[in-house]
Amino acid sequence: MTPIRTLLALGVTAAVLGMAGCKKEPSPSGAASTAPAGETADQFIARVNAEYLAMYPELTAAQWLSSTYINDDSQLLAAKANERYLTQLNSWIEQARKFEGKEMSPETARAIHLLKLATAMPAPKDPAKLAELTKIATKMEGMYGSGTYCTGEGEAKQCRQLGELEDVLRNSRDYTAQLDAWQGWHTIAQPMRKDYTRFVELVNEGAKEMGFADAGEMWRSGYDMTPTEIAAETDRLWGQVKPLYEQLHCYAGTRLDAKYGADKGHVAGGMLPAHLMGNMWQQDWGNLWDVLAPYPNAGSLDITSALQAQYRTAYDAELAKRPGERSPTDLAEIEHAAQTAVARSMTERAQDFYTSLGMPKLPESYWSKTQFIKPRDRDVVCHASAWDMNMAGDVRTKMCIKPNEEDFTTIYHELGHVYYYTAYNKLPPLFQQGAHDGFHEAIGDTIVLSMTPKYLQSIDLVGEQQQSNEALVNAQMRMALAKVSFLPFGLMIDRWRWGVFDGSIKPGNYNKAWWELKAKYQGVAPATARGEDFFDPGAKYHVPGNTPYTRYFLAHVLQFQFYKSLCDAAGYKGPLHECSFYGNPEAGKRFQAMLAKGASQPWQKTLKELTGGEKMDASAVLEYFAPLQDWLKQQNEGRTCGWQASATSAAPAKAPTPAPAAPANQG
Ligand code: X8Z
Ligand code: ZN
């Protein structure tokens, strides 16, 4: 995790630490420090940086423990650590007030600005309320991590956690089994509603005390532009990519109709059924490759099969190490050892991409302290995250890696956070954040764009690739199912939270508003009624984990800008989508230079240094997917595309309603 912002942004456990990667925040030990008399602003910031650095490892240690051993004791310690951190943060922010309007260096002014945004979980000053907030935050994250769906009774009782329920959506094409897995997971969030409602009251109180209108406005204040401007920027960027998403949506709907029949392939208003998209939140449709592959015979891009074959080889190797009769415990250990071996080798492969750019190897401690796979003996928060434990080289990732494509690319994503952490570790702690949080999320994903069929072939994950237009469309579709399907999801989560924080979405409408936004942006809908007895937002990690989400939307635009610039830096001349800068030290140098800047200057300047432009812009997304967009238009010709967002939400009709004739009406 990252420091403050990490602290700030990550959200977890508290959301306390929240920074860049999906990480948490730190806490000080003992009472909050006080300001010495006559201290200048520059001295103040130097002291805050030192105190922050000193308290940080204790906070991250408590959070790491509570995420990797979920139990009452670890949660108590994590909540207490957050309590101390947030108390200290409030005290620093209070102390900073006396420098308002005073002379100070630009760096100090920026550091004070960042200090005020240093948490995604602004806490009330009232100590009782602050303690209540950290307890609720820790509890909600624990509920998510240990969430379990059980069916049957007695001998027939079966209990499954998120990973197993996701496997059903990934692998089963049985309509009812998928619906059961989807509904089952969403039961775990029902009990969070009350806690979340209280959580919103408390962070809003904290945000108001800090001078913000509400916590959402505070979140929108971290972009070196006004909160109104960044909201408008996200609308503008969405406007650029929306036509591409609509084409993909139309195509996917046609294929789902063919697979499940027109009465099941859509729900009311031409929307896609939430449980049939291969992903619990419909944010990545890559698992539907078997349904959506444009040209199944034009060469395979199935890297999951290759990874599973690696697992079987590792399993056989472990078996061979323990010949003779084997007990069930022996077999479980063999399985565990094989899973660990494959997860480590997948991570080594990701590391190899970074070192091919001239970046350093991960430290030995990374390999010994990282959580690679789901432990067998306890609950953990499986949602992937990257941690900077001490701002001095103790970096880790926490995942429950399985041998499949999604987890493989997520490792590359997480290492992007880790390389960012280590690149800016020399900066003062308050600058140890991404240029903005979307930058942090975009680093590893920029590398993922370089995982072209050729690269995958070079690492033996796919066979010889055809040089045909059909193979090209397949490759583009594979990337679009991960990247384009994500865009409206990346936007809607914080549209919901901004509304919750500013009061335009009331607790009595939490679920209704959620599904209205899912309908409006994604064009997806539940197949059965989801009234206010449910709390479906809580079934997505970042809501109970309090991790702001706009960062991922921005990252999905920025990563194409970074990728294009790094391809240029590598001297690449061909079509954008064929570029891989694997092994190119010049690209690596440019990338590293950006990472090393952290948050020490406005992100616009950092962006300009890499790309030559100061604005986020989706034209590189459109350039990349131009061949696919043409192909989709042809495929969709003569079909009725678009959806009626108003046709459903909490209580969809059983029978499909004909989709509107004209362009998508997204409400
Ligand atoms: O949460 C993550 C990462 C950790 S920062 C695994 N992501 C978002 C999600 O899973 O919802 C990466 C893409 C979007
Ligand atoms: Zn991330």
XYZ file of C-alpha atoms and ligand atoms in Angstrom:
682
model
C 0.000 0.000 0.000
C 0.954 3.401 -0.249
C 1.286 5.844 2.336
C -1.051 8.428 2.981
C -2.898 8.346 -0.147
C -2.678 4.751 0.041
C -3.869 5.162 3.276
C -6.252 7.397 1.903
C -7.387 5.600 -0.889
C -7.152 2.043 -0.410
C -9.816 1.879 1.702
C -10.016 -0.762 3.660
C -9.980 -1.982 6.508
C -10.557 0.797 6.682
C -10.324 2.597 4.273
C -8.134 4.282 6.297
C -5.091 4.146 4.455
C -6.258 4.527 1.151
C -3.907 4.949 -1.448
C -3.023 3.795 -4.588
C -3.415 0.254 -4.851
C -6.125 -1.134 -2.950
C -4.510 -0.524 0.182
C -5.097 0.759 3.590
C -3.905 3.453 5.854
C -1.657 3.788 8.857
C -1.969 4.968 12.331
C 0.223 6.584 14.891
C 1.027 5.201 18.235
C -0.331 6.941 21.252
C -1.838 10.375 21.354
C -1.687 12.765 18.445
C 1.475 14.851 18.264
C 1.373 18.577 18.854
C 3.060 21.514 17.119
C 6.156 23.134 18.632
C 5.981 26.908 19.054
C 7.304 29.020 16.180
C 7.266 26.177 13.686
C 7.237 27.301 10.036
C 5.061 25.661 7.384
C 8.086 23.978 5.843
C 9.127 22.643 9.239
C 5.588 21.520 9.897
C 5.485 19.440 6.736
C 8.910 17.988 7.432
C 7.617 16.931 10.865
C 4.398 15.471 9.457
C 6.379 13.485 6.901
C 8.639 12.124 9.633
C 5.775 11.280 11.984
C 3.839 9.700 9.190
C 6.768 7.530 8.183
C 7.264 6.496 11.793
C 3.676 5.477 12.414
C 3.044 3.906 9.083
C 4.446 0.380 9.554
C 2.323 -0.224 12.631
C -0.850 0.658 10.749
C -0.057 -1.417 7.702
C 0.976 -4.373 9.853
C -2.385 -4.328 11.645
C -4.226 -4.041 8.366
C -2.223 -6.771 6.712
C -3.014 -9.071 9.623
C -6.705 -8.306 9.597
C -6.884 -8.917 5.837
C -4.932 -12.162 5.926
C -6.351 -13.554 9.195
C -9.931 -12.384 9.555
C -11.005 -12.795 13.165
C -12.255 -10.651 16.041
C -8.785 -10.067 17.449
C -7.152 -8.932 14.228
C -10.133 -6.708 13.510
C -9.900 -5.108 16.908
C -6.234 -4.325 16.344
C -6.826 -2.982 12.841
C -9.678 -0.770 13.977
C -7.564 0.560 16.844
C -4.634 1.243 14.544
C -6.912 3.131 12.185
C -8.356 5.014 15.076
C -4.929 6.232 16.081
C -4.043 7.110 12.522
C -7.212 9.041 11.812
C -6.927 10.889 15.120
C -3.406 11.902 14.198
C -4.483 12.892 10.705
C -7.245 15.109 12.076
C -4.722 16.691 14.394
C -2.262 17.387 11.553
C -5.023 18.901 9.458
C -6.016 21.096 12.384
C -2.412 22.143 12.904
C -2.101 23.009 9.223
C -4.808 25.654 9.536
C -2.489 28.162 11.104
C -0.388 28.281 7.940
C -3.285 29.304 5.726
C -2.304 32.425 3.777
C 1.269 32.283 5.099
C 4.401 32.242 3.000
C 5.651 28.756 2.158
C 7.417 26.846 -0.586
C 5.258 25.450 -3.414
C 6.198 21.926 -2.300
C 4.910 22.627 1.194
C 1.694 24.102 -0.151
C 1.167 20.984 -2.231
C 1.967 18.713 0.699
C -0.601 20.515 2.885
C -3.159 20.143 0.125
C -2.430 16.422 -0.111
C -2.560 16.060 3.654
C -6.163 17.199 3.672
C -6.985 14.510 1.151
C -4.964 11.841 2.825
C -7.787 9.498 3.593
C -10.769 8.168 1.713
C -12.426 7.820 5.095
C -12.640 11.277 6.672
C -13.358 10.777 10.345
C -15.363 12.955 12.739
C -13.333 14.687 15.423
C -15.548 13.284 18.160
C -13.427 10.390 19.503
C -16.431 8.136 20.112
C -17.665 8.598 16.568
C -14.194 8.170 15.144
C -13.828 4.868 16.985
C -17.269 3.794 15.813
C -16.271 4.555 12.224
C -13.101 2.478 12.287
C -14.972 -0.437 13.845
C -17.686 -0.356 11.199
C -15.157 -0.088 8.382
C -13.143 -3.032 9.665
C -16.268 -5.053 10.254
C -17.663 -4.485 6.757
C -14.445 -5.509 5.111
C -14.346 -8.624 7.274
C -17.927 -9.447 6.316
C -16.995 -9.214 2.676
C -13.851 -11.291 3.062
C -15.566 -14.051 5.030
C -18.825 -13.910 3.042
C -20.199 -17.422 2.591
C -23.309 -18.732 0.854
C -24.690 -22.008 2.171
C -27.436 -24.203 0.773
C -28.961 -27.492 1.910
C -29.191 -29.018 5.356
C -27.334 -31.656 7.319
C -25.268 -33.965 5.123
C -26.337 -32.060 2.028
C -25.196 -28.710 3.341
C -22.871 -26.936 0.927
C -21.104 -23.666 1.667
C -19.285 -21.588 -0.920
C -17.284 -18.368 -0.820
C -16.749 -15.777 -3.522
C -14.019 -17.681 -5.363
C -16.167 -20.779 -5.785
C -19.223 -18.771 -6.799
C -17.136 -16.886 -9.345
C -15.977 -20.235 -10.730
C -19.601 -21.055 -11.474
C -20.047 -17.843 -13.469
C -16.730 -18.424 -15.194
C -17.296 -22.017 -16.189
C -20.950 -23.011 -16.075
C -23.304 -22.092 -18.847
C -26.296 -23.443 -16.977
C -28.785 -20.600 -16.589
C -30.066 -21.686 -13.200
C -26.699 -22.594 -11.702
C -25.381 -19.155 -12.649
C -28.442 -17.445 -11.207
C -28.015 -19.360 -7.964
C -24.320 -18.427 -7.710
C -25.049 -14.781 -8.468
C -27.935 -14.531 -6.021
C -26.053 -16.545 -3.428
C -23.100 -14.184 -3.361
C -25.405 -11.179 -3.059
C -26.937 -12.570 0.129
C -23.697 -11.821 1.965
C -24.250 -8.094 1.550
C -27.751 -7.919 2.978
C -26.576 -7.540 6.579
C -24.228 -4.677 5.623
C -26.956 -2.180 4.824
C -27.339 -0.809 8.315
C -23.607 -0.522 8.881
C -23.116 1.137 5.528
C -25.841 3.672 6.235
C -24.149 4.628 9.477
C -20.756 4.630 7.781
C -22.029 7.239 5.299
C -23.282 9.478 8.122
C -19.946 9.298 9.892
C -17.658 9.963 6.907
C -19.889 12.801 5.804
C -19.566 14.336 9.240
C -15.790 13.990 9.007
C -15.709 15.490 5.502
C -17.858 18.441 6.568
C -15.595 19.153 9.518
C -12.719 19.307 7.065
C -14.565 21.863 4.963
C -16.020 19.656 2.221
C -19.696 19.504 1.342
C -19.670 15.718 1.782
C -17.314 12.744 1.424
C -17.978 12.481 -2.323
C -16.845 16.046 -2.870
C -13.739 15.239 -0.887
C -13.033 12.260 -3.154
C -13.455 14.470 -6.204
C -11.000 17.016 -4.798
C -7.912 14.900 -5.451
C -7.474 15.678 -9.139
C -5.730 19.039 -9.355
C -8.957 20.535 -10.666
C -12.250 21.371 -9.017
C -14.666 18.618 -7.988
C -17.106 19.859 -10.627
C -14.446 19.785 -13.316
C -13.368 16.198 -12.684
C -16.994 15.042 -12.701
C -17.436 16.759 -16.080
C -14.199 15.177 -17.320
C -15.545 11.712 -16.586
C -18.705 12.542 -18.533
C -16.650 13.795 -21.459
C -14.451 10.690 -21.526
C -17.480 8.410 -21.262
C -19.044 10.265 -24.192
C -15.962 9.416 -26.260
C -16.137 5.672 -25.645
C -19.861 5.093 -25.228
C -20.547 4.304 -28.922
C -17.915 1.559 -28.786
C -19.470 0.075 -25.646
C -22.922 0.172 -27.225
C -21.676 -1.837 -30.198
C -20.105 -4.428 -27.911
C -23.276 -4.594 -25.812
C -25.381 -5.190 -28.910
C -23.106 -7.950 -30.162
C -22.994 -9.675 -26.761
C -26.794 -9.588 -26.526
C -27.155 -11.252 -29.914
C -24.791 -14.040 -28.885
C -26.553 -14.526 -25.538
C -29.901 -14.835 -27.324
C -28.374 -17.481 -29.559
C -27.035 -19.350 -26.554
C -29.919 -19.125 -24.099
C -32.893 -18.259 -26.304
C -34.351 -14.775 -26.768
C -36.480 -15.065 -23.627
C -33.421 -15.614 -21.463
C -30.609 -13.821 -23.306
C -32.092 -10.442 -22.441
C -34.136 -8.962 -19.648
C -36.656 -6.183 -20.012
C -35.716 -3.227 -22.159
C -32.976 -4.981 -24.105
C -30.658 -5.270 -21.132
C -28.155 -8.038 -20.480
C -28.902 -10.400 -17.580
C -26.570 -9.696 -14.667
C -25.893 -13.349 -13.910
C -24.969 -14.398 -17.448
C -21.961 -12.165 -18.124
C -19.321 -14.483 -16.661
C -18.520 -12.040 -13.875
C -20.275 -11.264 -10.618
C -20.459 -7.534 -11.388
C -20.500 -7.640 -15.208
C -17.328 -5.564 -15.204
C -15.222 -7.883 -17.336
C -16.790 -10.195 -19.893
C -13.599 -12.089 -20.700
C -14.907 -15.316 -19.195
C -17.605 -15.450 -21.870
C -15.034 -16.177 -24.554
C -16.735 -19.489 -25.346
C -19.938 -17.575 -26.149
C -18.492 -14.418 -27.658
C -15.424 -15.526 -29.631
C -15.817 -14.033 -33.113
C -13.953 -16.801 -34.983
C -13.475 -19.894 -32.843
C -11.406 -21.560 -35.554
C -8.998 -18.722 -36.179
C -6.385 -19.779 -33.618
C -6.658 -20.119 -29.886
C -6.070 -17.380 -27.342
C -7.118 -19.600 -24.482
C -4.382 -18.941 -21.962
C -6.448 -20.349 -19.112
C -6.043 -23.843 -20.565
C -2.290 -23.382 -20.747
C -2.160 -22.225 -17.128
C -4.272 -25.171 -16.040
C -1.909 -27.495 -17.851
C 0.934 -25.905 -15.891
C -1.004 -26.628 -12.720
C -1.399 -30.294 -13.637
C 2.324 -30.553 -14.299
C 3.066 -28.951 -10.941
C 0.625 -31.332 -9.264
C 2.304 -34.356 -10.821
C 5.678 -33.059 -9.684
C 4.410 -32.701 -6.116
C 2.888 -36.179 -6.259
C 6.201 -37.585 -7.378
C 7.869 -36.016 -4.354
C 5.607 -38.038 -2.048
C 5.339 -41.557 -3.424
C 3.439 -44.369 -1.729
C 0.183 -44.267 0.116
C -1.193 -40.752 0.650
C -3.738 -39.647 3.218
C -6.396 -37.003 2.447
C -4.183 -34.548 4.322
C -1.220 -35.475 2.127
C -3.336 -34.907 -0.968
C -4.524 -31.546 0.296
C -0.926 -30.562 0.914
C 0.109 -31.707 -2.515
C -2.658 -29.634 -4.045
C -1.664 -26.622 -1.970
C 1.990 -26.945 -2.937
C 1.079 -27.210 -6.625
C -1.196 -24.163 -6.459
C 1.521 -22.169 -4.734
C 4.117 -23.234 -7.291
C 1.959 -22.145 -10.215
C 0.970 -18.865 -8.569
C 4.630 -18.079 -7.936
C 5.616 -18.925 -11.450
C 2.806 -16.739 -12.843
C 4.150 -13.915 -10.660
C 7.708 -14.527 -11.858
C 6.430 -14.224 -15.391
C 4.854 -10.864 -14.594
C 8.053 -9.714 -12.883
C 9.952 -10.693 -16.010
C 7.990 -8.146 -18.040
C 9.002 -5.368 -15.667
C 12.646 -6.419 -15.525
C 12.676 -6.626 -19.336
C 12.079 -2.863 -19.222
C 15.130 -2.374 -17.025
C 13.239 -2.280 -13.736
C 14.680 -4.118 -10.707
C 13.676 -7.553 -9.506
C 11.263 -7.689 -6.607
C 13.064 -7.968 -3.259
C 13.497 -11.313 -1.552
C 11.043 -10.217 1.164
C 8.334 -9.849 -1.482
C 8.580 -13.545 -2.224
C 8.607 -14.624 1.404
C 5.838 -12.349 2.699
C 3.350 -12.189 -0.153
C 0.051 -14.059 0.058
C -0.103 -15.903 -3.265
C -3.040 -18.262 -2.760
C -6.026 -18.659 -0.488
C -4.942 -20.229 2.792
C -6.771 -23.411 3.746
C -7.212 -22.706 7.426
C -8.797 -19.272 7.748
C -10.765 -16.503 6.096
C -8.875 -13.806 4.222
C -9.825 -10.878 2.013
C -9.169 -12.440 -1.373
C -9.692 -9.242 -3.332
C -6.291 -8.543 -4.889
C -4.211 -5.728 -3.430
C -0.650 -4.405 -3.362
C 0.987 -3.184 -0.184
C 3.844 -0.915 0.763
C 4.355 -1.914 4.366
C 7.007 0.592 5.393
C 7.907 2.889 2.476
C 11.303 1.260 2.607
C 11.152 -1.851 0.475
C 8.760 -4.196 2.303
C 6.324 -4.538 -0.596
C 3.827 -7.367 -0.973
C 0.781 -8.466 -2.868
C -2.198 -10.266 -1.431
C -4.184 -12.446 -3.793
C -5.897 -15.815 -4.009
C -4.359 -16.713 -7.345
C -5.902 -19.416 -9.503
C -4.468 -20.575 -12.796
C -6.683 -18.553 -15.134
C -6.299 -15.604 -17.487
C -8.059 -13.084 -15.249
C -5.781 -13.763 -12.291
C -2.740 -13.824 -14.550
C -3.416 -10.302 -15.809
C -4.351 -9.156 -12.302
C -0.834 -10.076 -11.162
C 0.592 -7.738 -13.821
C -1.837 -5.085 -12.530
C -0.745 -5.516 -8.917
C 2.938 -5.409 -9.773
C 2.254 -2.044 -11.406
C 1.339 -0.755 -7.932
C 4.406 -2.386 -6.413
C 6.779 -0.859 -8.966
C 5.133 2.527 -8.441
C 5.691 2.203 -4.665
C 9.339 1.353 -5.003
C 9.931 4.008 -7.691
C 8.696 6.809 -5.432
C 9.919 5.526 -2.071
C 12.643 8.174 -2.062
C 10.097 11.007 -2.082
C 8.724 12.592 1.098
C 5.881 10.382 2.378
C 3.147 12.864 1.441
C 4.255 12.681 -2.188
C 4.329 8.877 -2.186
C 1.153 8.479 -4.156
C 0.190 8.249 -7.750
C 0.142 11.459 -9.825
C -3.552 10.863 -9.247
C -5.166 7.630 -8.191
C -6.047 6.709 -11.783
C -2.339 6.745 -12.636
C -1.691 4.153 -9.949
C -4.350 1.877 -11.382
C -3.129 2.322 -14.949
C 0.507 1.218 -14.607
C 0.098 -2.546 -14.605
C -2.761 -2.321 -17.084
C -0.488 -0.502 -19.537
C 1.731 -3.558 -19.412
C -1.306 -5.801 -19.933
C -1.989 -3.985 -23.218
C 1.451 -5.126 -24.302
C 0.462 -8.769 -23.721
C -0.243 -9.253 -27.411
C -0.787 -12.673 -28.997
C 2.869 -12.576 -30.042
C 4.011 -11.938 -26.481
C 1.739 -14.717 -25.198
C 3.171 -17.048 -27.804
C 6.710 -16.111 -26.769
C 5.971 -17.225 -23.206
C 4.290 -20.444 -24.362
C 0.799 -19.590 -23.239
C -0.692 -19.764 -26.709
C 0.390 -21.614 -29.847
C 1.477 -20.287 -33.239
C -0.723 -17.340 -34.209
C -2.408 -16.902 -37.576
C -1.818 -13.705 -39.539
C -5.425 -13.264 -40.663
C -8.099 -10.651 -40.261
C -10.094 -13.194 -38.281
C -7.235 -13.685 -35.845
C -6.947 -9.915 -35.510
C -10.633 -9.569 -34.658
C -10.283 -12.354 -32.105
C -7.345 -10.603 -30.450
C -9.215 -7.315 -30.344
C -12.311 -8.966 -28.922
C -10.263 -10.607 -26.180
C -8.946 -7.214 -25.096
C -12.313 -5.472 -25.511
C -14.057 -7.985 -23.261
C -11.686 -6.958 -20.492
C -11.303 -3.255 -21.196
C -14.365 -1.913 -23.022
C -16.936 -3.820 -20.976
C -15.362 -2.274 -17.883
C -15.838 1.388 -18.817
C -19.471 1.999 -17.771
C -18.959 -0.094 -14.661
C -15.947 2.031 -13.761
C -18.201 5.034 -13.871
C -21.408 3.833 -12.235
C -20.027 2.772 -8.866
C -19.045 6.289 -7.860
C -22.087 7.791 -9.517
C -23.906 5.732 -6.913
C -21.610 6.702 -4.053
C -21.503 10.374 -4.961
C -25.290 10.299 -4.797
C -25.259 8.427 -1.498
C -22.803 10.887 0.033
C -24.578 14.014 -1.231
C -27.933 12.688 -0.046
C -29.613 12.522 -3.448
C -29.730 8.729 -2.967
C -31.410 7.939 0.352
C -30.950 4.729 2.346
C -34.496 3.674 1.465
C -33.486 3.728 -2.216
C -29.994 2.300 -2.096
C -30.767 -0.764 -4.165
C -33.169 0.904 -6.547
C -30.631 3.621 -7.372
C -27.912 0.993 -7.797
C -29.876 -0.901 -10.428
C -30.969 2.290 -12.137
C -27.329 3.236 -12.593
C -26.395 -0.290 -13.694
C -29.166 0.003 -16.287
C -28.262 3.488 -17.412
C -24.530 2.970 -17.862
C -24.011 -0.751 -18.385
C -27.337 -1.796 -19.831
C -27.454 -4.765 -17.448
C -30.308 -5.813 -15.195
C -31.084 -8.528 -12.676
C -33.237 -11.399 -13.881
C -35.295 -11.363 -10.688
C -36.594 -8.534 -8.531
C -34.030 -6.870 -6.261
C -35.941 -4.759 -3.782
C -34.691 -2.900 -0.743
C -34.394 -6.101 1.270
C -31.145 -6.516 -0.672
C -28.043 -4.371 -0.538
C -26.380 -5.291 -3.804
C -23.708 -2.553 -3.737
C -22.217 -4.302 -0.684
C -21.461 -7.370 -2.811
C -18.752 -5.401 -4.641
C -15.536 -5.199 -2.641
C -14.881 -1.498 -3.046
C -18.139 -0.510 -1.335
C -17.583 -2.244 2.022
C -13.835 -1.621 1.506
C -14.526 2.081 0.841
C -12.129 2.289 -2.078
C -13.019 5.119 -4.455
C -13.703 3.764 -7.915
C -13.439 6.646 -10.398
C -9.728 5.853 -10.420
C -10.390 2.669 -12.398
C -12.478 4.437 -14.987
C -9.738 7.025 -15.465
C -7.135 4.267 -15.545
C -8.972 2.535 -18.360
C -8.536 5.672 -20.449
C -5.048 6.634 -19.260
C -3.551 3.207 -19.838
C -4.132 3.572 -23.583
C -2.448 6.982 -23.529
C 0.536 5.586 -21.614
C 0.712 2.560 -23.890
C 0.720 4.664 -27.049
C 3.471 6.909 -25.698
C 5.607 3.983 -24.589
C 5.152 2.341 -27.978
C 6.332 5.611 -29.549
C 9.267 5.699 -27.145
C 10.131 2.164 -28.209
C 10.213 3.325 -31.831
C 7.200 1.233 -32.768
C 5.584 2.191 -36.066
C 2.726 -0.259 -36.857
C -0.939 -0.319 -35.843
C -1.336 0.485 -32.154
C -2.989 -2.786 -31.127
C -0.053 -4.848 -32.349
C 2.543 -3.061 -30.264
C 4.320 -4.710 -27.373
C 7.087 -2.795 -25.661
C 8.274 -5.943 -23.877
C 12.064 -5.858 -23.573
C 12.396 -2.208 -24.523
C 14.594 -0.285 -22.061
C 13.804 3.105 -23.619
C 10.100 2.580 -22.888
C 11.117 1.375 -19.421
C 13.135 4.520 -18.774
C 10.220 6.767 -19.698
C 7.823 4.743 -17.571
C 10.149 4.719 -14.578
C 10.676 8.483 -14.829
C 6.934 8.982 -14.530
C 6.627 6.614 -11.579
C 9.461 8.303 -9.707
C 7.582 11.618 -9.770
C 4.793 10.242 -7.574
C 2.451 13.033 -6.521
C 5.190 15.656 -6.259
C 3.651 17.789 -9.013
C 0.201 18.204 -10.596
C -0.689 15.168 -12.658
C -1.143 17.273 -15.776
C 2.580 18.001 -15.760
C 3.441 14.352 -15.223
C 1.139 13.335 -18.047
C 2.711 15.900 -20.339
C 6.197 14.649 -19.611
C 5.207 11.193 -20.794
C 2.654 11.843 -23.520
C 3.133 15.451 -24.589
C -0.471 16.303 -23.638
C -2.034 17.568 -20.422
C -5.507 16.093 -20.772
C -6.953 12.680 -20.292
C -8.271 11.596 -23.635
C -9.895 8.437 -24.992
C -8.793 8.814 -28.600
C -6.068 6.206 -28.047
C -8.800 3.785 -26.892
C -10.664 4.402 -30.124
C -7.525 4.144 -32.236
C -6.653 0.839 -30.584
C -10.099 -0.679 -31.136
C -10.786 0.822 -34.573
C -10.654 -2.558 -36.391
C -13.026 -4.118 -33.853
C -15.429 -1.212 -33.947
C -15.715 -1.560 -37.738
C -16.279 -5.282 -37.399
C -18.910 -4.825 -34.677
C -20.783 -2.308 -36.778
C -21.009 -4.854 -39.576
C -22.124 -7.589 -37.222
C -24.793 -5.399 -35.675
C -26.103 -4.086 -38.954
C -29.845 -4.493 -39.213
C -30.143 -5.409 -35.542
C -31.964 -3.466 -32.898
C -29.299 -2.126 -30.576
C -29.555 -0.092 -27.396
C -31.658 -0.543 -24.308
C -34.294 1.175 -22.261
C -32.855 1.869 -18.867
C -36.249 2.752 -17.494
C -37.715 -0.635 -18.363
C -36.424 -2.390 -15.327
C -34.320 -2.220 -12.251
C -35.646 -3.557 -9.059
C -38.481 -5.560 -10.569
C -37.809 -6.718 -14.102
C -40.470 -8.380 -16.191
C -40.074 -12.049 -16.983
C -40.746 -11.780 -20.676
C -38.367 -9.713 -22.771
C -39.535 -6.366 -24.005
C -38.531 -5.498 -27.548
C -35.547 -3.188 -27.594
C -36.022 0.301 -28.899
C -35.498 0.862 -32.564
C -33.154 3.689 -32.576
C -29.862 4.403 -30.973
C -29.383 3.391 -27.416
C -31.499 5.224 -24.995
C -29.607 5.197 -21.796
C -32.051 6.994 -19.735
O -9.693 -3.743 -7.495
C -8.994 -3.889 -8.471
C -7.566 -4.411 -8.337
C -6.919 -3.927 -7.115
S -6.619 -2.217 -7.136
C -7.597 -5.919 -8.307
N -9.487 -3.649 -9.701
C -10.855 -3.222 -9.914
C -11.846 -4.311 -9.526
O -11.424 -5.466 -9.386
O -13.019 -4.022 -9.392
C -8.745 -3.756 -10.963
C -9.731 -3.428 -12.033
C -10.957 -2.896 -11.374
Zn -5.204 -1.705 -8.532
